[in-house]
Amino acid sequence: MAETNETIVLETTKGRVVIALRADLAPNHVERIKTLTTQGFYDGVPFHRVIDGFMAQTGDPTGTGSGGSELPDLNAEFNAEPHVRGTCSMARTNFPHSANSQFFICFSDARFLDRQYTVWGKVIEGMEVVDTIKRGEPVRDPDRIVKATIAAA
């Protein structure tokens, strides 16, 4: 993994998750994650779509899967980083340039997503916490990001 000097810390209802930011892969997406984190956008947001053996998705304050921030959608920054356990990638609609605020964390390899979704980070601490997030589509009484902060690695 490329060097990083910043991380996002997610304090969740299940525990602490630390994600290394990969601006070398997706500078505009990392900037968006940092902006929304600084604004407190992710605080209290549920993990609304959690599929066992696949991924946990969050970043929609409505909890429906169709919400986002008031910022404009981002142009795709697809890259060669593989979707493997711990990968953090942006969710989007069928339109490639529709990522906004929602993202997912892979529970296991999902290589069929490679070069079709923008990878922007990797869990470096707390995957055992991610593994315990309540499953569902939608999730009943979902786990949440209590507080998201930017920290130095």
mmCIF file with all atom_site columns, C-alpha atoms in Angstrom:
data_model
loop_
_atom_site.group_PDB
_atom_site.id
_atom_site.type_symbol
_atom_site.label_atom_id
_atom_site.label_alt_id
_atom_site.label_comp_id
_atom_site.label_asym_id
_atom_site.label_entity_id
_atom_site.label_seq_id
_atom_site.pdbx_PDB_ins_code
_atom_site.Cartn_x
_atom_site.Cartn_y
_atom_site.Cartn_z
_atom_site.occupancy
_atom_site.B_iso_or_equiv
_atom_site.pdbx_formal_charge
_atom_site.auth_seq_id
_atom_site.auth_comp_id
_atom_site.auth_asym_id
_atom_site.auth_atom_id
_atom_site.pdbx_PDB_model_num
ATOM 1   C CA . MET A 1 1   ? 0.000   0.000   0.000   1.00 0.00 ? 1   MET A CA 1
ATOM 2   C CA . ALA A 1 2   ? 1.228   3.488   -0.783  1.00 0.00 ? 2   ALA A CA 1
ATOM 3   C CA . GLU A 1 3   ? 2.246   5.700   2.089   1.00 0.00 ? 3   GLU A CA 1
ATOM 4   C CA . THR A 1 4   ? -0.473  7.784   3.657   1.00 0.00 ? 4   THR A CA 1
ATOM 5   C CA . ASN A 1 5   ? -0.319  10.373  6.382   1.00 0.00 ? 5   ASN A CA 1
ATOM 6   C CA . GLU A 1 6   ? -4.015  10.586  7.055   1.00 0.00 ? 6   GLU A CA 1
ATOM 7   C CA . THR A 1 7   ? -6.700  8.264   8.245   1.00 0.00 ? 7   THR A CA 1
ATOM 8   C CA . ILE A 1 8   ? -10.398 8.426   8.929   1.00 0.00 ? 8   ILE A CA 1
ATOM 9   C CA . VAL A 1 9   ? -11.486 7.085   12.298  1.00 0.00 ? 9   VAL A CA 1
ATOM 10  C CA . LEU A 1 10  ? -15.045 5.773   12.457  1.00 0.00 ? 10  LEU A CA 1
ATOM 11  C CA . GLU A 1 11  ? -16.384 5.352   15.970  1.00 0.00 ? 11  GLU A CA 1
ATOM 12  C CA . THR A 1 12  ? -19.304 2.998   15.309  1.00 0.00 ? 12  THR A CA 1
ATOM 13  C CA . THR A 1 13  ? -21.956 1.446   17.507  1.00 0.00 ? 13  THR A CA 1
ATOM 14  C CA . LYS A 1 14  ? -19.827 -1.734  17.302  1.00 0.00 ? 14  LYS A CA 1
ATOM 15  C CA . GLY A 1 15  ? -16.393 -0.165  17.932  1.00 0.00 ? 15  GLY A CA 1
ATOM 16  C CA . ARG A 1 16  ? -13.533 1.688   16.273  1.00 0.00 ? 16  ARG A CA 1
ATOM 17  C CA . VAL A 1 17  ? -12.553 1.372   12.587  1.00 0.00 ? 17  VAL A CA 1
ATOM 18  C CA . VAL A 1 18  ? -9.498  3.119   11.113  1.00 0.00 ? 18  VAL A CA 1
ATOM 19  C CA . ILE A 1 19  ? -9.282  3.675   7.354   1.00 0.00 ? 19  ILE A CA 1
ATOM 20  C CA . ALA A 1 20  ? -6.092  4.759   5.570   1.00 0.00 ? 20  ALA A CA 1
ATOM 21  C CA . LEU A 1 21  ? -6.862  7.355   2.908   1.00 0.00 ? 21  LEU A CA 1
ATOM 22  C CA . ARG A 1 22  ? -5.459  6.694   -0.557  1.00 0.00 ? 22  ARG A CA 1
ATOM 23  C CA . ALA A 1 23  ? -5.252  10.087  -2.268  1.00 0.00 ? 23  ALA A CA 1
ATOM 24  C CA . ASP A 1 24  ? -2.717  8.508   -4.632  1.00 0.00 ? 24  ASP A CA 1
ATOM 25  C CA . LEU A 1 25  ? -5.576  6.431   -6.064  1.00 0.00 ? 25  LEU A CA 1
ATOM 26  C CA . ALA A 1 26  ? -8.518  8.841   -5.941  1.00 0.00 ? 26  ALA A CA 1
ATOM 27  C CA . PRO A 1 27  ? -7.598  12.384  -4.878  1.00 0.00 ? 27  PRO A CA 1
ATOM 28  C CA . ASN A 1 28  ? -11.037 13.907  -5.513  1.00 0.00 ? 28  ASN A CA 1
ATOM 29  C CA . HIS A 1 29  ? -12.864 11.148  -3.660  1.00 0.00 ? 29  HIS A CA 1
ATOM 30  C CA . VAL A 1 30  ? -10.483 11.354  -0.698  1.00 0.00 ? 30  VAL A CA 1
ATOM 31  C CA . GLU A 1 31  ? -11.005 15.124  -0.617  1.00 0.00 ? 31  GLU A CA 1
ATOM 32  C CA . ARG A 1 32  ? -14.796 14.558  -0.588  1.00 0.00 ? 32  ARG A CA 1
ATOM 33  C CA . ILE A 1 33  ? -14.572 12.035  2.274   1.00 0.00 ? 33  ILE A CA 1
ATOM 34  C CA . LYS A 1 34  ? -12.402 14.469  4.238   1.00 0.00 ? 34  LYS A CA 1
ATOM 35  C CA . THR A 1 35  ? -14.751 17.399  3.547   1.00 0.00 ? 35  THR A CA 1
ATOM 36  C CA . LEU A 1 36  ? -17.837 15.467  4.637   1.00 0.00 ? 36  LEU A CA 1
ATOM 37  C CA . THR A 1 37  ? -16.042 14.099  7.701   1.00 0.00 ? 37  THR A CA 1
ATOM 38  C CA . THR A 1 38  ? -14.940 17.594  8.750   1.00 0.00 ? 38  THR A CA 1
ATOM 39  C CA . GLN A 1 39  ? -18.534 18.838  8.311   1.00 0.00 ? 39  GLN A CA 1
ATOM 40  C CA . GLY A 1 40  ? -19.834 16.060  10.593  1.00 0.00 ? 40  GLY A CA 1
ATOM 41  C CA . PHE A 1 41  ? -21.893 14.653  7.715   1.00 0.00 ? 41  PHE A CA 1
ATOM 42  C CA . TYR A 1 42  ? -21.183 11.002  8.609   1.00 0.00 ? 42  TYR A CA 1
ATOM 43  C CA . ASP A 1 43  ? -21.949 11.379  12.331  1.00 0.00 ? 43  ASP A CA 1
ATOM 44  C CA . GLY A 1 44  ? -25.007 9.266   13.164  1.00 0.00 ? 44  GLY A CA 1
ATOM 45  C CA . VAL A 1 45  ? -25.318 7.828   9.646   1.00 0.00 ? 45  VAL A CA 1
ATOM 46  C CA . PRO A 1 46  ? -26.481 4.171   9.481   1.00 0.00 ? 46  PRO A CA 1
ATOM 47  C CA . PHE A 1 47  ? -24.965 1.179   7.732   1.00 0.00 ? 47  PHE A CA 1
ATOM 48  C CA . HIS A 1 48  ? -28.125 0.814   5.631   1.00 0.00 ? 48  HIS A CA 1
ATOM 49  C CA . ARG A 1 49  ? -27.130 -2.048  3.288   1.00 0.00 ? 49  ARG A CA 1
ATOM 50  C CA . VAL A 1 50  ? -25.010 -4.855  4.709   1.00 0.00 ? 50  VAL A CA 1
ATOM 51  C CA . ILE A 1 51  ? -24.657 -8.083  2.741   1.00 0.00 ? 51  ILE A CA 1
ATOM 52  C CA . ASP A 1 52  ? -22.985 -11.027 4.478   1.00 0.00 ? 52  ASP A CA 1
ATOM 53  C CA . GLY A 1 53  ? -19.800 -12.094 2.713   1.00 0.00 ? 53  GLY A CA 1
ATOM 54  C CA . PHE A 1 54  ? -19.845 -8.990  0.500   1.00 0.00 ? 54  PHE A CA 1
ATOM 55  C CA . MET A 1 55  ? -19.882 -5.499  2.018   1.00 0.00 ? 55  MET A CA 1
ATOM 56  C CA . ALA A 1 56  ? -21.246 -2.945  4.498   1.00 0.00 ? 56  ALA A CA 1
ATOM 57  C CA . GLN A 1 57  ? -22.553 0.276   2.930   1.00 0.00 ? 57  GLN A CA 1
ATOM 58  C CA . THR A 1 58  ? -23.043 3.636   4.652   1.00 0.00 ? 58  THR A CA 1
ATOM 59  C CA . GLY A 1 59  ? -22.971 7.350   3.898   1.00 0.00 ? 59  GLY A CA 1
ATOM 60  C CA . ASP A 1 60  ? -26.674 7.993   3.310   1.00 0.00 ? 60  ASP A CA 1
ATOM 61  C CA . PRO A 1 61  ? -28.196 10.119  6.086   1.00 0.00 ? 61  PRO A CA 1
ATOM 62  C CA . THR A 1 62  ? -31.710 9.030   5.029   1.00 0.00 ? 62  THR A CA 1
ATOM 63  C CA . GLY A 1 63  ? -30.818 5.355   5.495   1.00 0.00 ? 63  GLY A CA 1
ATOM 64  C CA . THR A 1 64  ? -32.682 4.491   2.282   1.00 0.00 ? 64  THR A CA 1
ATOM 65  C CA . GLY A 1 65  ? -29.744 4.070   -0.085  1.00 0.00 ? 65  GLY A CA 1
ATOM 66  C CA . SER A 1 66  ? -30.886 6.940   -2.276  1.00 0.00 ? 66  SER A CA 1
ATOM 67  C CA . GLY A 1 67  ? -29.627 9.905   -0.238  1.00 0.00 ? 67  GLY A CA 1
ATOM 68  C CA . GLY A 1 68  ? -26.395 11.839  -0.334  1.00 0.00 ? 68  GLY A CA 1
ATOM 69  C CA . SER A 1 69  ? -24.772 15.150  0.452   1.00 0.00 ? 69  SER A CA 1
ATOM 70  C CA . GLU A 1 70  ? -25.673 18.525  -1.035  1.00 0.00 ? 70  GLU A CA 1
ATOM 71  C CA . LEU A 1 71  ? -22.331 18.556  -2.854  1.00 0.00 ? 71  LEU A CA 1
ATOM 72  C CA . PRO A 1 72  ? -22.235 17.697  -6.577  1.00 0.00 ? 72  PRO A CA 1
ATOM 73  C CA . ASP A 1 73  ? -21.605 14.120  -7.679  1.00 0.00 ? 73  ASP A CA 1
ATOM 74  C CA . LEU A 1 74  ? -18.006 13.176  -8.442  1.00 0.00 ? 74  LEU A CA 1
ATOM 75  C CA . ASN A 1 75  ? -16.429 12.057  -11.688 1.00 0.00 ? 75  ASN A CA 1
ATOM 76  C CA . ALA A 1 76  ? -15.253 8.466   -11.444 1.00 0.00 ? 76  ALA A CA 1
ATOM 77  C CA . GLU A 1 77  ? -11.631 7.832   -10.466 1.00 0.00 ? 77  GLU A CA 1
ATOM 78  C CA . PHE A 1 78  ? -11.586 4.125   -11.261 1.00 0.00 ? 78  PHE A CA 1
ATOM 79  C CA . ASN A 1 79  ? -8.193  2.606   -10.495 1.00 0.00 ? 79  ASN A CA 1
ATOM 80  C CA . ALA A 1 80  ? -6.377  -0.721  -10.471 1.00 0.00 ? 80  ALA A CA 1
ATOM 81  C CA . GLU A 1 81  ? -6.596  -1.248  -6.691  1.00 0.00 ? 81  GLU A CA 1
ATOM 82  C CA . PRO A 1 82  ? -8.415  -4.551  -6.104  1.00 0.00 ? 82  PRO A CA 1
ATOM 83  C CA . HIS A 1 83  ? -11.644 -4.898  -4.156  1.00 0.00 ? 83  HIS A CA 1
ATOM 84  C CA . VAL A 1 84  ? -10.464 -7.232  -1.386  1.00 0.00 ? 84  VAL A CA 1
ATOM 85  C CA . ARG A 1 85  ? -11.171 -7.575  2.338   1.00 0.00 ? 85  ARG A CA 1
ATOM 86  C CA . GLY A 1 86  ? -10.991 -4.137  3.951   1.00 0.00 ? 86  GLY A CA 1
ATOM 87  C CA . THR A 1 87  ? -11.183 -2.118  0.727   1.00 0.00 ? 87  THR A CA 1
ATOM 88  C CA . CYS A 1 88  ? -13.182 1.126   0.982   1.00 0.00 ? 88  CYS A CA 1
ATOM 89  C CA . SER A 1 89  ? -14.875 2.140   -2.249  1.00 0.00 ? 89  SER A CA 1
ATOM 90  C CA . MET A 1 90  ? -17.545 4.615   -3.319  1.00 0.00 ? 90  MET A CA 1
ATOM 91  C CA . ALA A 1 91  ? -21.086 3.488   -3.984  1.00 0.00 ? 91  ALA A CA 1
ATOM 92  C CA . ARG A 1 92  ? -22.826 4.869   -7.062  1.00 0.00 ? 92  ARG A CA 1
ATOM 93  C CA . THR A 1 93  ? -25.834 4.412   -9.317  1.00 0.00 ? 93  THR A CA 1
ATOM 94  C CA . ASN A 1 94  ? -25.569 2.729   -12.728 1.00 0.00 ? 94  ASN A CA 1
ATOM 95  C CA . PHE A 1 95  ? -24.082 6.013   -13.972 1.00 0.00 ? 95  PHE A CA 1
ATOM 96  C CA . PRO A 1 96  ? -20.285 5.886   -13.431 1.00 0.00 ? 96  PRO A CA 1
ATOM 97  C CA . HIS A 1 97  ? -20.025 9.564   -12.409 1.00 0.00 ? 97  HIS A CA 1
ATOM 98  C CA . SER A 1 98  ? -22.646 9.470   -9.638  1.00 0.00 ? 98  SER A CA 1
ATOM 99  C CA . ALA A 1 99  ? -20.610 8.836   -6.471  1.00 0.00 ? 99  ALA A CA 1
ATOM 100 C CA . ASN A 1 100 ? -21.400 11.419  -3.795  1.00 0.00 ? 100 ASN A CA 1
ATOM 101 C CA . SER A 1 101 ? -21.206 10.435  -0.120  1.00 0.00 ? 101 SER A CA 1
ATOM 102 C CA . GLN A 1 102 ? -22.045 6.738   0.123   1.00 0.00 ? 102 GLN A CA 1
ATOM 103 C CA . PHE A 1 103 ? -19.278 4.184   0.452   1.00 0.00 ? 103 PHE A CA 1
ATOM 104 C CA . PHE A 1 104 ? -18.823 0.542   1.290   1.00 0.00 ? 104 PHE A CA 1
ATOM 105 C CA . ILE A 1 105 ? -16.281 -1.623  3.073   1.00 0.00 ? 105 ILE A CA 1
ATOM 106 C CA . CYS A 1 106 ? -15.650 -5.078  1.585   1.00 0.00 ? 106 CYS A CA 1
ATOM 107 C CA . PHE A 1 107 ? -15.980 -8.056  3.961   1.00 0.00 ? 107 PHE A CA 1
ATOM 108 C CA . SER A 1 108 ? -14.129 -10.274 1.480   1.00 0.00 ? 108 SER A CA 1
ATOM 109 C CA . ASP A 1 109 ? -12.815 -10.254 -2.076  1.00 0.00 ? 109 ASP A CA 1
ATOM 110 C CA . ALA A 1 110 ? -15.212 -8.682  -4.592  1.00 0.00 ? 110 ALA A CA 1
ATOM 111 C CA . ARG A 1 111 ? -12.929 -8.517  -7.610  1.00 0.00 ? 111 ARG A CA 1
ATOM 112 C CA . PHE A 1 112 ? -15.898 -8.265  -9.994  1.00 0.00 ? 112 PHE A CA 1
ATOM 113 C CA . LEU A 1 113 ? -16.101 -4.610  -8.845  1.00 0.00 ? 113 LEU A CA 1
ATOM 114 C CA . ASP A 1 114 ? -12.511 -3.835  -9.896  1.00 0.00 ? 114 ASP A CA 1
ATOM 115 C CA . ARG A 1 115 ? -12.132 -0.792  -12.177 1.00 0.00 ? 115 ARG A CA 1
ATOM 116 C CA . GLN A 1 116 ? -15.903 -0.136  -11.960 1.00 0.00 ? 116 GLN A CA 1
ATOM 117 C CA . TYR A 1 117 ? -16.021 1.547   -8.542  1.00 0.00 ? 117 TYR A CA 1
ATOM 118 C CA . THR A 1 118 ? -13.595 4.084   -7.061  1.00 0.00 ? 118 THR A CA 1
ATOM 119 C CA . VAL A 1 119 ? -11.352 2.652   -4.349  1.00 0.00 ? 119 VAL A CA 1
ATOM 120 C CA . TRP A 1 120 ? -10.258 5.425   -1.961  1.00 0.00 ? 120 TRP A CA 1
ATOM 121 C CA . GLY A 1 121 ? -9.098  3.683   1.205   1.00 0.00 ? 121 GLY A CA 1
ATOM 122 C CA . LYS A 1 122 ? -8.332  0.542   3.185   1.00 0.00 ? 122 LYS A CA 1
ATOM 123 C CA . VAL A 1 123 ? -9.253  -0.523  6.712   1.00 0.00 ? 123 VAL A CA 1
ATOM 124 C CA . ILE A 1 124 ? -5.998  -0.745  8.672   1.00 0.00 ? 124 ILE A CA 1
ATOM 125 C CA . GLU A 1 125 ? -7.542  -1.338  12.091  1.00 0.00 ? 125 GLU A CA 1
ATOM 126 C CA . GLY A 1 126 ? -10.926 -2.689  13.165  1.00 0.00 ? 126 GLY A CA 1
ATOM 127 C CA . MET A 1 127 ? -11.952 -5.170  10.447  1.00 0.00 ? 127 MET A CA 1
ATOM 128 C CA . GLU A 1 128 ? -13.132 -7.401  13.295  1.00 0.00 ? 128 GLU A CA 1
ATOM 129 C CA . VAL A 1 129 ? -15.513 -4.542  14.166  1.00 0.00 ? 129 VAL A CA 1
ATOM 130 C CA . VAL A 1 130 ? -16.740 -4.275  10.562  1.00 0.00 ? 130 VAL A CA 1
ATOM 131 C CA . ASP A 1 131 ? -17.376 -8.043  10.623  1.00 0.00 ? 131 ASP A CA 1
ATOM 132 C CA . THR A 1 132 ? -19.936 -7.571  13.445  1.00 0.00 ? 132 THR A CA 1
ATOM 133 C CA . ILE A 1 133 ? -22.061 -4.880  11.729  1.00 0.00 ? 133 ILE A CA 1
ATOM 134 C CA . LYS A 1 134 ? -25.707 -5.943  11.595  1.00 0.00 ? 134 LYS A CA 1
ATOM 135 C CA . ARG A 1 135 ? -26.750 -7.399  8.222   1.00 0.00 ? 135 ARG A CA 1
ATOM 136 C CA . GLY A 1 136 ? -29.777 -6.603  6.065   1.00 0.00 ? 136 GLY A CA 1
ATOM 137 C CA . GLU A 1 137 ? -31.168 -4.930  2.931   1.00 0.00 ? 137 GLU A CA 1
ATOM 138 C CA . PRO A 1 138 ? -32.428 -2.736  4.486   1.00 0.00 ? 138 PRO A CA 1
ATOM 139 C CA . VAL A 1 139 ? -31.023 -3.266  7.977   1.00 0.00 ? 139 VAL A CA 1
ATOM 140 C CA . ARG A 1 140 ? -33.536 -3.190  10.834  1.00 0.00 ? 140 ARG A CA 1
ATOM 141 C CA . ASP A 1 141 ? -32.273 -1.039  13.721  1.00 0.00 ? 141 ASP A CA 1
ATOM 142 C CA . PRO A 1 142 ? -28.935 -0.576  11.904  1.00 0.00 ? 142 PRO A CA 1
ATOM 143 C CA . ASP A 1 143 ? -25.517 -0.023  13.372  1.00 0.00 ? 143 ASP A CA 1
ATOM 144 C CA . ARG A 1 144 ? -24.225 3.506   12.827  1.00 0.00 ? 144 ARG A CA 1
ATOM 145 C CA . ILE A 1 145 ? -21.188 5.698   12.542  1.00 0.00 ? 145 ILE A CA 1
ATOM 146 C CA . VAL A 1 146 ? -21.396 7.554   15.836  1.00 0.00 ? 146 VAL A CA 1
ATOM 147 C CA . LYS A 1 147 ? -18.554 9.947   15.001  1.00 0.00 ? 147 LYS A CA 1
ATOM 148 C CA . ALA A 1 148 ? -16.110 10.221  12.078  1.00 0.00 ? 148 ALA A CA 1
ATOM 149 C CA . THR A 1 149 ? -12.847 12.144  12.429  1.00 0.00 ? 149 THR A CA 1
ATOM 150 C CA . ILE A 1 150 ? -9.670  12.739  10.434  1.00 0.00 ? 150 ILE A CA 1
ATOM 151 C CA . ALA A 1 151 ? -6.442  11.749  12.162  1.00 0.00 ? 151 ALA A CA 1
ATOM 152 C CA . ALA A 1 152 ? -2.762  11.400  11.377  1.00 0.00 ? 152 ALA A CA 1
ATOM 153 C CA . ALA A 1 153 ? -1.523  7.865   10.791  1.00 0.00 ? 153 ALA A CA 1
#
